[in-house]
Short mmCIF file of C-alpha atoms in Angstrom, two decimals:
data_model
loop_
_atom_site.label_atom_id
_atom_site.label_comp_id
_atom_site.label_asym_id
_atom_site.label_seq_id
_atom_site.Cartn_x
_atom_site.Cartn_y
_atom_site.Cartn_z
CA UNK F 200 127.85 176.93 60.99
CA UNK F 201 125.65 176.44 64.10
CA UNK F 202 128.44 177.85 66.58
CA UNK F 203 128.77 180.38 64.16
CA UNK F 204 125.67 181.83 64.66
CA UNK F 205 125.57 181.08 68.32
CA UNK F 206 128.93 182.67 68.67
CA UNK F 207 127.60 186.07 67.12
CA UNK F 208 124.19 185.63 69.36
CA UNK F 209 126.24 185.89 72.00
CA UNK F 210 126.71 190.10 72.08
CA UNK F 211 122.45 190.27 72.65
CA UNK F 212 121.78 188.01 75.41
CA UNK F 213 118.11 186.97 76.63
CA UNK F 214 116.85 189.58 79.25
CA UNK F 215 118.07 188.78 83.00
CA UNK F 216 115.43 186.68 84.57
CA UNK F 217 112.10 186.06 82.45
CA UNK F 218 110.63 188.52 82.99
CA UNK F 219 110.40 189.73 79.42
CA UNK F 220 109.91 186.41 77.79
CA UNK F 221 106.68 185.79 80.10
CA UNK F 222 105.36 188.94 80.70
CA UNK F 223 102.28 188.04 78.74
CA UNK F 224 101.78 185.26 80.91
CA UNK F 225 101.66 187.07 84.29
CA UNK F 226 99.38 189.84 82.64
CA UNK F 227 97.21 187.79 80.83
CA UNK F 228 97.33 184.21 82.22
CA UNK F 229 97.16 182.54 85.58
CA UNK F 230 94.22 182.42 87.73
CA UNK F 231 91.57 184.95 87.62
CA UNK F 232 89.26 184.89 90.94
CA UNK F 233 85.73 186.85 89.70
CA UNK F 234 84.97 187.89 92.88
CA UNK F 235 88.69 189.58 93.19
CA UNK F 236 89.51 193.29 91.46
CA UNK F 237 92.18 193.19 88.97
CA UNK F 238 94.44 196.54 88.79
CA UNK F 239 93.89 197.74 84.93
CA UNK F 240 96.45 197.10 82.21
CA UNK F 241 95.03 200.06 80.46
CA UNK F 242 97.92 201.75 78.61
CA UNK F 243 100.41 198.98 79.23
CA UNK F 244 102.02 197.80 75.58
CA UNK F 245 102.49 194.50 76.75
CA UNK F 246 102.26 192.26 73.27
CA UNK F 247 105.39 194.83 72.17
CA UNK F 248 107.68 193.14 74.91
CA UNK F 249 110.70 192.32 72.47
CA UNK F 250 112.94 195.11 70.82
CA UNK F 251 113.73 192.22 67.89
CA UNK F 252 110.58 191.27 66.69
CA UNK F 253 109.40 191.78 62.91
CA UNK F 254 106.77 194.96 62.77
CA UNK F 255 105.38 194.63 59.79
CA UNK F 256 105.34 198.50 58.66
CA UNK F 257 106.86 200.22 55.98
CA UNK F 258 109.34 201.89 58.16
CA UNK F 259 110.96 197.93 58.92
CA UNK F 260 110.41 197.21 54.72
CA UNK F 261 112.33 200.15 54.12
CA UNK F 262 114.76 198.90 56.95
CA UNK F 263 115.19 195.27 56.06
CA UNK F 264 115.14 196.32 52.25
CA UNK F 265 118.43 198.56 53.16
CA UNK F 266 120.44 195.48 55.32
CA UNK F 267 119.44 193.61 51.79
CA UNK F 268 121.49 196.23 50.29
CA UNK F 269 124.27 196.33 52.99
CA UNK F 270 124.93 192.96 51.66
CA UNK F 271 125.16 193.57 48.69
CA UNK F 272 127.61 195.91 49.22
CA UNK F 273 129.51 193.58 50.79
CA UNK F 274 130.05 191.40 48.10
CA UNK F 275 130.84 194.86 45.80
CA UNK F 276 133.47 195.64 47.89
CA UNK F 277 134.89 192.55 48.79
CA UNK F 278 134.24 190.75 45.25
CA UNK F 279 133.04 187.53 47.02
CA UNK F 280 130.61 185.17 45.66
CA UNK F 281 127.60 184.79 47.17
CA UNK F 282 128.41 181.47 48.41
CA UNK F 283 131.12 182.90 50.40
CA UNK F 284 129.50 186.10 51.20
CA UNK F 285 125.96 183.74 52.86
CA UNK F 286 128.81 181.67 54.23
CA UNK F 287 130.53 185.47 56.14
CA UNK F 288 130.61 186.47 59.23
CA UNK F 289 130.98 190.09 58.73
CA UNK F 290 128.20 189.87 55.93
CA UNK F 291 125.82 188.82 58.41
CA UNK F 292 126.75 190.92 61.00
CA UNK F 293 126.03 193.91 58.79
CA UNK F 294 122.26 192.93 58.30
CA UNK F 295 121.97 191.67 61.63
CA UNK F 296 122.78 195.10 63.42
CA UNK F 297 120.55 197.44 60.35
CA UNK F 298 117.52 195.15 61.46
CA UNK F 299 118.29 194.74 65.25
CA UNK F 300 118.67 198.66 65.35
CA UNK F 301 115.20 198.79 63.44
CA UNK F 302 113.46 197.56 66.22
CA UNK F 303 115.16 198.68 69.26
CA UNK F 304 112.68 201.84 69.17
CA UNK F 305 110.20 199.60 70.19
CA UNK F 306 111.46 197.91 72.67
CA UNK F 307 112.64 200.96 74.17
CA UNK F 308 108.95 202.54 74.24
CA UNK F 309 107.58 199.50 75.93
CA UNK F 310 110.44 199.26 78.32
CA UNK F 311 108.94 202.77 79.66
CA UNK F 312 105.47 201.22 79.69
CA UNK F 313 106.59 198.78 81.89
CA UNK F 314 107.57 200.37 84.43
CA UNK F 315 110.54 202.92 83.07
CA UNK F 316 113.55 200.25 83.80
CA UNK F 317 115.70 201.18 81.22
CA UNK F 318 118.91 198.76 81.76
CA UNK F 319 116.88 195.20 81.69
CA UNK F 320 119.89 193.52 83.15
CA UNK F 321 120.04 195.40 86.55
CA UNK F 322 117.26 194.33 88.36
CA UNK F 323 118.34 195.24 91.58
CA UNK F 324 119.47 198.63 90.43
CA UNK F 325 116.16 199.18 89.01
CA UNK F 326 114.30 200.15 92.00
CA UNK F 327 116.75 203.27 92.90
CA UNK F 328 116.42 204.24 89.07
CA UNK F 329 112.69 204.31 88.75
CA UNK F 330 111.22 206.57 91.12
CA UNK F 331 113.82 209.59 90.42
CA UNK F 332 112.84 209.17 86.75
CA UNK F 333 109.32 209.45 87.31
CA UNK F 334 109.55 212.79 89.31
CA UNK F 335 111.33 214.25 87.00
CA UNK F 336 108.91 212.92 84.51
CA UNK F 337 105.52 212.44 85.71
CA UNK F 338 103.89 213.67 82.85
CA UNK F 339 104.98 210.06 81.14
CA UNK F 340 102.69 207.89 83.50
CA UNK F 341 99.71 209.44 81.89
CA UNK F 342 96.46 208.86 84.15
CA UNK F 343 95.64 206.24 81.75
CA UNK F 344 97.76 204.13 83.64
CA UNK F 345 97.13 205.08 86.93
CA UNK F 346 94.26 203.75 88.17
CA UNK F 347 93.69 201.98 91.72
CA UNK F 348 92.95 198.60 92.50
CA UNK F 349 90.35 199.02 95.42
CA UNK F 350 87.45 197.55 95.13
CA UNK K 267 96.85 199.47 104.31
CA UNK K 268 94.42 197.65 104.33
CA UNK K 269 92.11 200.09 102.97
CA UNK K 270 93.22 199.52 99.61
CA UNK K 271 92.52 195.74 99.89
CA UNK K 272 94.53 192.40 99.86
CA UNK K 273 96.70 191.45 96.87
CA UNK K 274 96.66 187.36 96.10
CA UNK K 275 99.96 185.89 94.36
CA UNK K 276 99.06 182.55 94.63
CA UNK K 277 96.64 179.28 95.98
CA UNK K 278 98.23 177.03 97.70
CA UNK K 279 97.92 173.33 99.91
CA UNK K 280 97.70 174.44 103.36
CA UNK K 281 100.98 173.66 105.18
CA UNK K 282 103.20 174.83 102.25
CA UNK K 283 105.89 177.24 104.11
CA UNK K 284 106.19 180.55 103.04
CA UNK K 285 109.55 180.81 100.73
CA UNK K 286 112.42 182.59 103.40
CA UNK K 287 112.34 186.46 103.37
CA UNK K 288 110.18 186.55 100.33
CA UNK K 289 108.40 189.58 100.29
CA UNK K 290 105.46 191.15 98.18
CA UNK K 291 104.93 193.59 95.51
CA UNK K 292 105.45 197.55 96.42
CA UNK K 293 107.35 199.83 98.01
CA UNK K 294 109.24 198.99 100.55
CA UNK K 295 107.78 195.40 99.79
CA UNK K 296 104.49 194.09 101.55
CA UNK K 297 104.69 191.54 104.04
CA UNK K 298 103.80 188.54 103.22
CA UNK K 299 101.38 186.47 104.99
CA UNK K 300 99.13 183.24 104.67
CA UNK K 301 95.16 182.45 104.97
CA UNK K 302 94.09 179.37 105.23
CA UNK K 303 90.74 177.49 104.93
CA UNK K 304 91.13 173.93 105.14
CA UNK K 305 93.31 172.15 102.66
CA UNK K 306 94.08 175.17 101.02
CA UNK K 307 95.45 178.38 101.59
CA UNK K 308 96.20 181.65 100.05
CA UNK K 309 99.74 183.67 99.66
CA UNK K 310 98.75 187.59 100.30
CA UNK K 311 100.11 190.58 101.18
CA UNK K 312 98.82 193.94 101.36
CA UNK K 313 97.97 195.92 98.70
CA UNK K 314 99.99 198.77 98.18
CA UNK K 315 98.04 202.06 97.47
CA UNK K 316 98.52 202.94 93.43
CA UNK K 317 99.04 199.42 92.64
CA UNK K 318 99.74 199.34 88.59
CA UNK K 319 101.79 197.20 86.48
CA UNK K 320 105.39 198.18 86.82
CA UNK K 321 108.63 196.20 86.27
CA UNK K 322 109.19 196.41 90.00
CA UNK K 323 106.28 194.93 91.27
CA UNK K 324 105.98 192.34 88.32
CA UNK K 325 109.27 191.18 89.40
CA UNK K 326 107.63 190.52 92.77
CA UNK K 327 104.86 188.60 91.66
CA UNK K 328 106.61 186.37 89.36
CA UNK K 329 109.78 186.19 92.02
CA UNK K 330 107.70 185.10 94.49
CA UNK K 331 105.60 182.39 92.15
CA UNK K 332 108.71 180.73 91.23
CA UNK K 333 109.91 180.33 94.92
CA UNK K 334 106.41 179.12 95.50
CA UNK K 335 106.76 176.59 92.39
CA UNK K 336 110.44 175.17 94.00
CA UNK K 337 108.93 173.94 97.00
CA UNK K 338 105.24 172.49 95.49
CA UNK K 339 101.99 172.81 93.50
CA UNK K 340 101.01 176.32 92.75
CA UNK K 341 97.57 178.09 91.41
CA UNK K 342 99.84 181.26 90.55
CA UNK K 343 96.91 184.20 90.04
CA UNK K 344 97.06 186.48 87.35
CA UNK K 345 99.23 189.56 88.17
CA UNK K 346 97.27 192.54 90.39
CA UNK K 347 94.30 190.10 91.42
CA UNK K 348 93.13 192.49 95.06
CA UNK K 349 90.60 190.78 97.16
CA UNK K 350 88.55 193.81 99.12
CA UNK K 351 89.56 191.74 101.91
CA UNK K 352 90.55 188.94 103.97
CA UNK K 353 87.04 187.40 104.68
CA UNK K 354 86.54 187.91 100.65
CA UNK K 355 89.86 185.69 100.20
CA UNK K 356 88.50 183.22 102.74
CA UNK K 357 84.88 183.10 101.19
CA UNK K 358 86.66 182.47 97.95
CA UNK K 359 88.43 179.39 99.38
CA UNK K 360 85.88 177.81 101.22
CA UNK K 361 83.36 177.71 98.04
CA UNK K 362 86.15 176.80 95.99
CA UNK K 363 87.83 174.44 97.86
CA UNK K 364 86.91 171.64 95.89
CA UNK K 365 87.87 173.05 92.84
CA UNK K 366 90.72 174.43 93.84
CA UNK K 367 92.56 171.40 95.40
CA UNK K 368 91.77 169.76 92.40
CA UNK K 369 94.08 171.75 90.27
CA UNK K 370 96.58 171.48 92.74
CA UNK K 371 96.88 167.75 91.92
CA UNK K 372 96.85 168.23 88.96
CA UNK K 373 100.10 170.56 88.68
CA UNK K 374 101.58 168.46 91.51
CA UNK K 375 105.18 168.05 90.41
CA UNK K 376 104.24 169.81 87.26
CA UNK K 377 106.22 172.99 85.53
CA UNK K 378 105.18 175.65 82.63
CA UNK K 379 107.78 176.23 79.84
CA UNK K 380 107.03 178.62 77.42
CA UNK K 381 108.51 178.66 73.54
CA UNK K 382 107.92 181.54 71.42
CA UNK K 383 109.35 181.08 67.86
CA UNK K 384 110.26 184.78 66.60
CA UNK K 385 111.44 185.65 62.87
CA UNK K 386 114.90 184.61 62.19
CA UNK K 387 116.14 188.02 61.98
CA UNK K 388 119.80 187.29 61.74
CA UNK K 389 119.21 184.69 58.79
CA UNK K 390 118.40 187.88 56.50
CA UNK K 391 121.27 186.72 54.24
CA UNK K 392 120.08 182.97 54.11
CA UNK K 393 116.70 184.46 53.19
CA UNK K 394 118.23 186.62 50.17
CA UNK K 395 119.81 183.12 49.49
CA UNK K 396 116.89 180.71 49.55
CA UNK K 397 114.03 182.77 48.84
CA UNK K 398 113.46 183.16 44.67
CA UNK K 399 110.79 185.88 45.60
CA UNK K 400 113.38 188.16 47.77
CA UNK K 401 116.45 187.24 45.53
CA UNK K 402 114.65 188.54 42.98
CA UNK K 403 112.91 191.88 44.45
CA UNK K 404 116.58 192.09 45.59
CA UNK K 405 117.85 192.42 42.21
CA UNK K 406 114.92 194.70 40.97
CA UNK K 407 115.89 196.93 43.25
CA UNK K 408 119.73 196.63 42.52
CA UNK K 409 119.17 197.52 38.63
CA UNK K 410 116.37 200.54 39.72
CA UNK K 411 116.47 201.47 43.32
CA UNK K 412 113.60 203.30 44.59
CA UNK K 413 110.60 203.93 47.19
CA UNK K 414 108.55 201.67 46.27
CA UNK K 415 110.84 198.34 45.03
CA UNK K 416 112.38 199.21 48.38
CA UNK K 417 109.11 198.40 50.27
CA UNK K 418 108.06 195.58 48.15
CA UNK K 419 111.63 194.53 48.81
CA UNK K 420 111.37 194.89 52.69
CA UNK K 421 107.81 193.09 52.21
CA UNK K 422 108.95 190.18 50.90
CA UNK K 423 111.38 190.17 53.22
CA UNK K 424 108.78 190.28 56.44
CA UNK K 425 106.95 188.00 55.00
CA UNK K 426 109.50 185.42 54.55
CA UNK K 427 110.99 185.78 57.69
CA UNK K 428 107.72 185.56 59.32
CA UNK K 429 106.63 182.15 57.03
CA UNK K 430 109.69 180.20 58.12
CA UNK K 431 109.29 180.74 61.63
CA UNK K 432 105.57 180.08 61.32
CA UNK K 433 106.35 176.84 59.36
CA UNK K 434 109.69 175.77 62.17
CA UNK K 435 107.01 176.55 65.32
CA UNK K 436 104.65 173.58 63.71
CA UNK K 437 107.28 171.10 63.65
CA UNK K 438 109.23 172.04 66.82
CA UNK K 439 105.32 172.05 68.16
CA UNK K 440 104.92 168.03 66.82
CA UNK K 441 108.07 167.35 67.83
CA UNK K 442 107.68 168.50 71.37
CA UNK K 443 103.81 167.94 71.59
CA UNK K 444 104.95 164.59 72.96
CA UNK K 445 106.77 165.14 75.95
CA UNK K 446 104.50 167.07 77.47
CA UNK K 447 101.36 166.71 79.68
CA UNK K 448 99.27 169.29 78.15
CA UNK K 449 99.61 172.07 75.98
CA UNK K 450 98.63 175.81 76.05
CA UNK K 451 98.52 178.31 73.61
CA UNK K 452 99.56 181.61 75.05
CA UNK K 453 98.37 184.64 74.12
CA UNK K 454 98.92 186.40 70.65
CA UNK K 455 102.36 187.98 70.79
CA UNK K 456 103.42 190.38 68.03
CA UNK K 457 106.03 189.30 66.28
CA UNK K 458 105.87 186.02 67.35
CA UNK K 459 104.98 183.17 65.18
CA UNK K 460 104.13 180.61 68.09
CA UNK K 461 103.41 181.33 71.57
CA UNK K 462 103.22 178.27 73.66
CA UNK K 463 103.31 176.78 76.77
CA UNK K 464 103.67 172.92 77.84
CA UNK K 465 103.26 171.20 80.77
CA UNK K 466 106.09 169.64 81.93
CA UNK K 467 106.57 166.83 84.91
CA UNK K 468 109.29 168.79 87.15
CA UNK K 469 111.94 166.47 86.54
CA UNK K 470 111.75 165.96 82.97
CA UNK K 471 112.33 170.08 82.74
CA UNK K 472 115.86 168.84 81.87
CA UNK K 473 115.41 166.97 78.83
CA UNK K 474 112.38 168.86 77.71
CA UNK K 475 114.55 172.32 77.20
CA UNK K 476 117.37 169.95 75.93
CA UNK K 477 114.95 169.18 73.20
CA UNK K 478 113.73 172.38 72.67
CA UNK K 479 117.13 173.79 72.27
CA UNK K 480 118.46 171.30 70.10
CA UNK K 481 115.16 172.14 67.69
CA UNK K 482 116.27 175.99 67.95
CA UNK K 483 120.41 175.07 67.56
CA UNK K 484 119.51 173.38 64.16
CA UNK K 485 117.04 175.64 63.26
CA UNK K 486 118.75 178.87 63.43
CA UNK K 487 118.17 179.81 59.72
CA UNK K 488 114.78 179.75 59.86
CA UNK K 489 113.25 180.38 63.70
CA UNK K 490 114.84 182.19 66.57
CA UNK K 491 113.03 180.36 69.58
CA UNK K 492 112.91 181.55 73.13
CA UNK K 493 112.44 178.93 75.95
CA UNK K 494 111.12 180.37 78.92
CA UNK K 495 110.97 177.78 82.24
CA UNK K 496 110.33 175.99 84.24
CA UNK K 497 107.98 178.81 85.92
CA UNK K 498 104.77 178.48 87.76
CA UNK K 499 101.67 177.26 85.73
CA UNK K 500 100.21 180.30 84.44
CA UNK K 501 98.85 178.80 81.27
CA UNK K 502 97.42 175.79 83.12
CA UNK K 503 95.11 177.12 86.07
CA UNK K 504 91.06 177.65 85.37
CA UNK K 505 90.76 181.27 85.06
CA UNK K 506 87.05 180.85 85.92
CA UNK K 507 87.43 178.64 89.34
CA UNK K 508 85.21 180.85 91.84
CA UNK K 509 81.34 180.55 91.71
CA UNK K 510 80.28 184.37 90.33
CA UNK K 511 78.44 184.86 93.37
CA UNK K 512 81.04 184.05 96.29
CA UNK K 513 81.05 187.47 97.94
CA UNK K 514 77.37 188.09 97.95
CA UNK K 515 77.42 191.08 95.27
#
């Protein structure tokens, strides 16, 4: 059952590097020196930083409610018991993509917050992609973000 | 440059080398270099002009911590800390010095690893099977689908999801409480049920994410868990250290 699971993990990796997993940390923890400026965070989603998290808003009820459904279907179709259809593969599968895809939105926003790196994999191609992408779209960095560090 | 002031990644012992061809946050990426005061010494760079928080230059910062973190103790700064410049950096160390070298002993040979337990997302049909309350909101909304069972359906289901990875992140947080050498909660994450970060001597990283992994293997159906480390000590610095009054303001 456990390599199951892991098995079907497998397709949605954990982000290249930490970044994602610890943003919070670099933005909101390590040392803070009074004396120093600190370049503003205003506009920056940062507590959003996963696209699988649970929002809790009627749009994901009406999404999880709808997997519930999927499986149900499943067993229609495939008159299974529920035993068997807990114990499927495919069963799972079905839910897991309905509520995966229900939060990729938001992950997708906050990926543009961040810094407009769309493919979270490619670091190294990430540099070349991000300034192009903000001169065609500069109206996206709103000056809410922009601000400067001096002192 | 140097108009726009001096950004600081990082405290260090005097002495520690710089990590080879690391380079700074920006574009093309700031050189590196070191100032020291006595015992300890500080990892800057210029800042660049339009500093802000993007994925590039967060990769920096944190790329450059963890070098830092391979080769000894750390005081990793928050990201986009900019000193006005370099005699503010070396006022800062001097009246801190004490302070400062005594957090570096006590992160010598020391790691952060971060857990977050999330919702269990891809248990939703061992939730339908174990949870009366969803099974039967389920069924309601089998025999008379509609708007609003759907959303009390959906509820339930949140809320379940959200209690079993609240009630996994206690245990795996006894069971790992243990092993570590202090423990930090991090801040409030949406979504996330636990946020937290441990202390870990260096070389028992190993067995300490061995643990933590085994927790999340046999806890699938109820917590997804990420485990983030080793990385520098974010969670375990002061974030007060410097007297208010160091530069004279």
């Amino acid at each position: 059952m456990t390599t199951m699971y892991a098995d079907e993990i497998a397709p949605c990796p954990p982000r290249a590097g930490t970044l994602y997993d610890v943003l919070e940390l670099i933005l909101d923890r390590g040392m803070v020196i009074d004396v120093f400026v600190r370049v503003s965070l205003v506009g920056i989603e940062i507590l959003k930083i996963d696209a699988r998290i649970v929002i809790a808003s009627v749009d994901t009820y009406l999404r999880f409610a709808e997997a519930c459904n999927r499986l149900d279907l499943e067993r229609d179709s495939g008159s299974r018991t529920i035993p068997e259809l807990f114990g499927a593969g495919a069963a799972k599968s079905v839910g897991k993509r309905k509520v995966r895809k229900a939060a990729e939105s938001v992950g997708d926003s906050v990926r543009k917050a961040v810094g407009g790196g769309d493919d979270d994999d490619s670091d190294g191609q990430e540099e070349q992609h991000e300034r192009p992408r903000k001169r065609r779209a500069p109206a996206r960095d709103s000056s809410s973000r922009r601000r400067r560090a001096e002192a | 440059m140097t108009a726009t002031g001096v950004y600081v990644y990082a405290i260090v012992p005097t002495g520690e080398p710089l990590p080879r061809k690391a380079v700074g946050v920006g574009d093309p990426p700031a050189e590196l270099r070191l100032i020291s005061e006595g015992p300890v010494t500080a990892v800057v760079s210029d800042a660049p002009p339009n500093l802000r928080a993007r994925r590039r230059d967060l990769m920096a910062h944190q790329d450059l911590l963890m070098r830092l973190t391979d080769t000894g103790p750390v005081l990793p700064m928050r990201f986009g800390m900019v000193a006005a410049d370099e005699a503010t950096v070396l006022r800062e160390l001097a009246g801190s010095r004490e302070g400062h070298l005594a957090s570096l002993r006590h992160l010598t040979d020391g790691v952060e690893i971060n857990l977050k337990a999330l919702p269990a997302q891809d248990a939703l049909a061992v939730v339908v099977a174990e949870e009366h309350q969803v099974r039967r909101l389920r069924d309601e909304v089998r025999r008379r689908p509609g708007y609003e069972a759907s959303v009390r359906l959906g509820e339930a289901v949140a809320a379940a999801l959200s209690r079993r990875a609240s009630e996994a992140g206690k245990k795996i947080l006894r069971t790992l409480t243990p092993m570590a050498r202090a423990v930090a909660a991090g801040p409030e994450v949406h979504g996330c049920a636990l946020n937290v970060s441990f202390l870990i001597d260096r070389h028992d990283s190993d067995r300490f994410r061995i643990a933590a992994q085994s927790f999340a293997d046999s806890h699938r159906a109820h917590v997804e868990l990420r485990i983030a480390g080793p990385l520098p000590c974010y969670s375990f610095v002061p974030s007060r250290p410097a007297r208010a009054t160091a530069a004279g303001t």
